[in-house]
Structures are given as C-alpha cells and as structure tokens.
C-alpha cells in the first residue's frame, strides 16, 4: 500500500523545462581606472631629459662664463646687462615657487633632474639584475658581480655624458669637447667637468633619493608655501576598504607610507602609490583609496562642480594675485628684452682736462665713445653733432664698423672754431644712428671764459 502510494506521487511530479538559477557568484567588475600616473610621469621625464640636453646646445638657456654672455631663448645678453639676467633667473625661481603653492611637490615628482636620473639609475640596476638572473645559470656570486660591473660601467659613461651636458650650460660645448678629448684637468672648465662627473657618479651609486631629504632645500620650502588648497596625494578610507597589501609602500621611491600623512617631507607627490592602490583594489571591484586632492578637505582632482579655473588650481584670491604677478612679471621681462638694442652706444665726456686750445684759437673737448655690438651681424654706427655751430669731430670718422660680438672704445675730440661759441658751458647733442635706431645724448662743450682768457 505504502509502495503504491509513493509511486503515484512520483508520477505526479512535473519536471520544469526552466533551468534553476545558478548558485555561483559573479566576480566583481573592476572599475575603470582612467589614468595611469606612472606612464604619464615617464612621458614627462622623457620630455624633461630632451629639454635638458637641448637648452645648452641650442643656446636657448646658457650662461657662457668665458665670454660673459647669457643666452635666453634667442636673446644674447651681455654681462653688462646684469639686471635683465638677474630678473630672468628670478622669474624662473618665482615660477617654481608659485608652482609649489598651487600644485605641491609636482616639480620634485615630475620635473626635477635629480629625481629623474635617480629613478633611471634604480631602474637600470633592477633591469640588469633581472636580465642576468633570467638568462645566465651561473652562481649567485658570479651573477651579482657581473651585474655590478655592467651597472658601474654604464653609470660611469652616463656620468661623463651628463656632466658634459651640465657644464655646457656654462662653457661653450665645442670648447668643452676639446677639453674632454685632451683630458684637461688644469683649467677651470676641465676641473669643473671632472668634479661634476665624480659627483654625478657618486650620486648615481650611493645618494640618489637621499639627496631630496638631506641636501635639497626645496622640500622644506614646500612646507611653507603650501596651504589648504594645494594639490596633494591623500589617502582616504572612510569605509575601511584597505586590505593591508602595502603595495603603495613597496612602490614608493622614497620608502614612506602615504597612509600615515600626506605632508611627510619625503613625499614628492609622484602618484605612484595611486596606481598601485588602484591596481590591487580594482581586482576586488573597488576604487583606489589614494587620490590627488585639493587639500586634505578638498575634492578629488578633476571632480566636483567647480568652475574650470578652480579645477586647474586657481581656487582663491591669493592664487589669482600670484597668477597676475607672474603674468605682469613675464610681460615686463619680455618687454625689457624685446626693447634692448643689439648695438649699445655710450658717450661720456673726458674731463681730465676741461678743454684744450689750439694755436689758432680752436677749442677742443675730449669724449669717450664705446660701441658694443651684441647682435649676430656686423653693424655700422654713424655720429653727428647738433646744436653746436661750427663743431666737428677731429681724427674720427663719423661712421664706425663694429663686428658681431665686438666692443670698440675710442677717445675722440670735438673742435669748435674760436669765437663761434659763447664762453663757458655750451649744451649740445651727439646723435648716433645704427640702422633704423636713433639715439641722442645730451652733452656739454666747455669754452674758455673771459676771466680765463
């Protein structure tokens, strides 16, 4: 009876054609990490290296000490124009300081040559070690010795090359190359090159990023320039999503834990920890916990409902003032450089003697004329005398040819016929013309008074 009832129940069971829902959990979908700061930094580093080697060899920025010239983006400034040279260098320093106030340690992480070449040294050392360990089956000691030898050899050659580029900012590259071929360690240029090579080699081998925390003052200066709206790298974990993988610590070139504080003096705000955190947490379907933010309490870089100028760092009145100062400074510097004349003419009286009287009564006054051709082409300077009747140059052609880069200085006399001028001090002008440029200098011509006669 019981068996018959059980079979009847089995017959009444209907098997549905619809499959049962799966019990398997779908893996979390990783969020899209739209920006990789590591690749962006390396691209900026390559551009900076290209600029570093281009500036001295193209005479864009170079301080030629032997010839006392300062080259600044197509302009050749002489040491006599020290004011323009000084304000040009001050503008660059002010630009770096303003950058620190707006964007934090972005110079250290993205633009600093010391950081760029230090990271390149570390990457080279790591790459050589991995390659040798992968392809050679030698003993551990032999592989280590080979990697050390190759690393030291490459770094030594790189040190010579970098020192050559650096000294080229102060010595003409052609002259420096001849000094290098002759192993010159007697002249100032040769000694400077050898010293720079040695210091660069020691930096690559031992100092590296320690320079940033022991020698460079810029990191300490950053602490005074930043404020509550400065761009920083910040760790934010309100939901306690950190899994303590510490990859952000392992990838940090400065060896710090960004989770401790964004204001550590060693932190250069390079953003490597942002990529590291994003790479790990994206596998769990979560966003990175480390971000570029505008101050500790500010929004993330590129987010929020701020206006476009606030998103690029112009967030308050102080920054507007700094930006205006930079613009006015740059405009004034550009105006000063563009208004400078390639041919500088200076005229001054020589009053070691007030005047000289000739046997025929002609009166002579002595003047010093200095012509400096600061251009790249030959120039002709023409002189004339105005408002001094009967006056003429004596023993001096009124047209002087001055070659490019040449400075000519000459003492000349101006003669006036006796009786053509009143006694005492007579005011007149010496006019100089170089091409389309004209300049007039007010001078005095002294003749004997009646008492002197």
XYZ file of C-alpha atoms in Angstrom, residues 14 39 61 72 78 103 124 182 186 219 225 282 303 312 346 370 389 424 439 449:
20
model
C 6.417 17.545 -13.130
C 53.169 56.252 -17.615
C 69.361 78.912 -21.920
C 67.913 83.265 -23.028
C 75.905 90.568 -22.041
C 50.428 72.082 -7.254
C 68.744 50.305 -14.732
C 92.575 66.191 -24.105
C 94.192 72.043 -15.351
C 61.250 70.002 0.180
C 54.418 77.541 0.501
C 40.299 47.102 -8.969
C 35.862 66.168 -9.889
C 43.167 73.868 -12.602
C 77.692 105.022 -24.786
C 82.066 102.956 -26.556
C 77.619 125.621 -34.586
C 81.503 128.944 -20.678
C 69.681 107.868 -30.072
C 85.622 132.338 -20.227
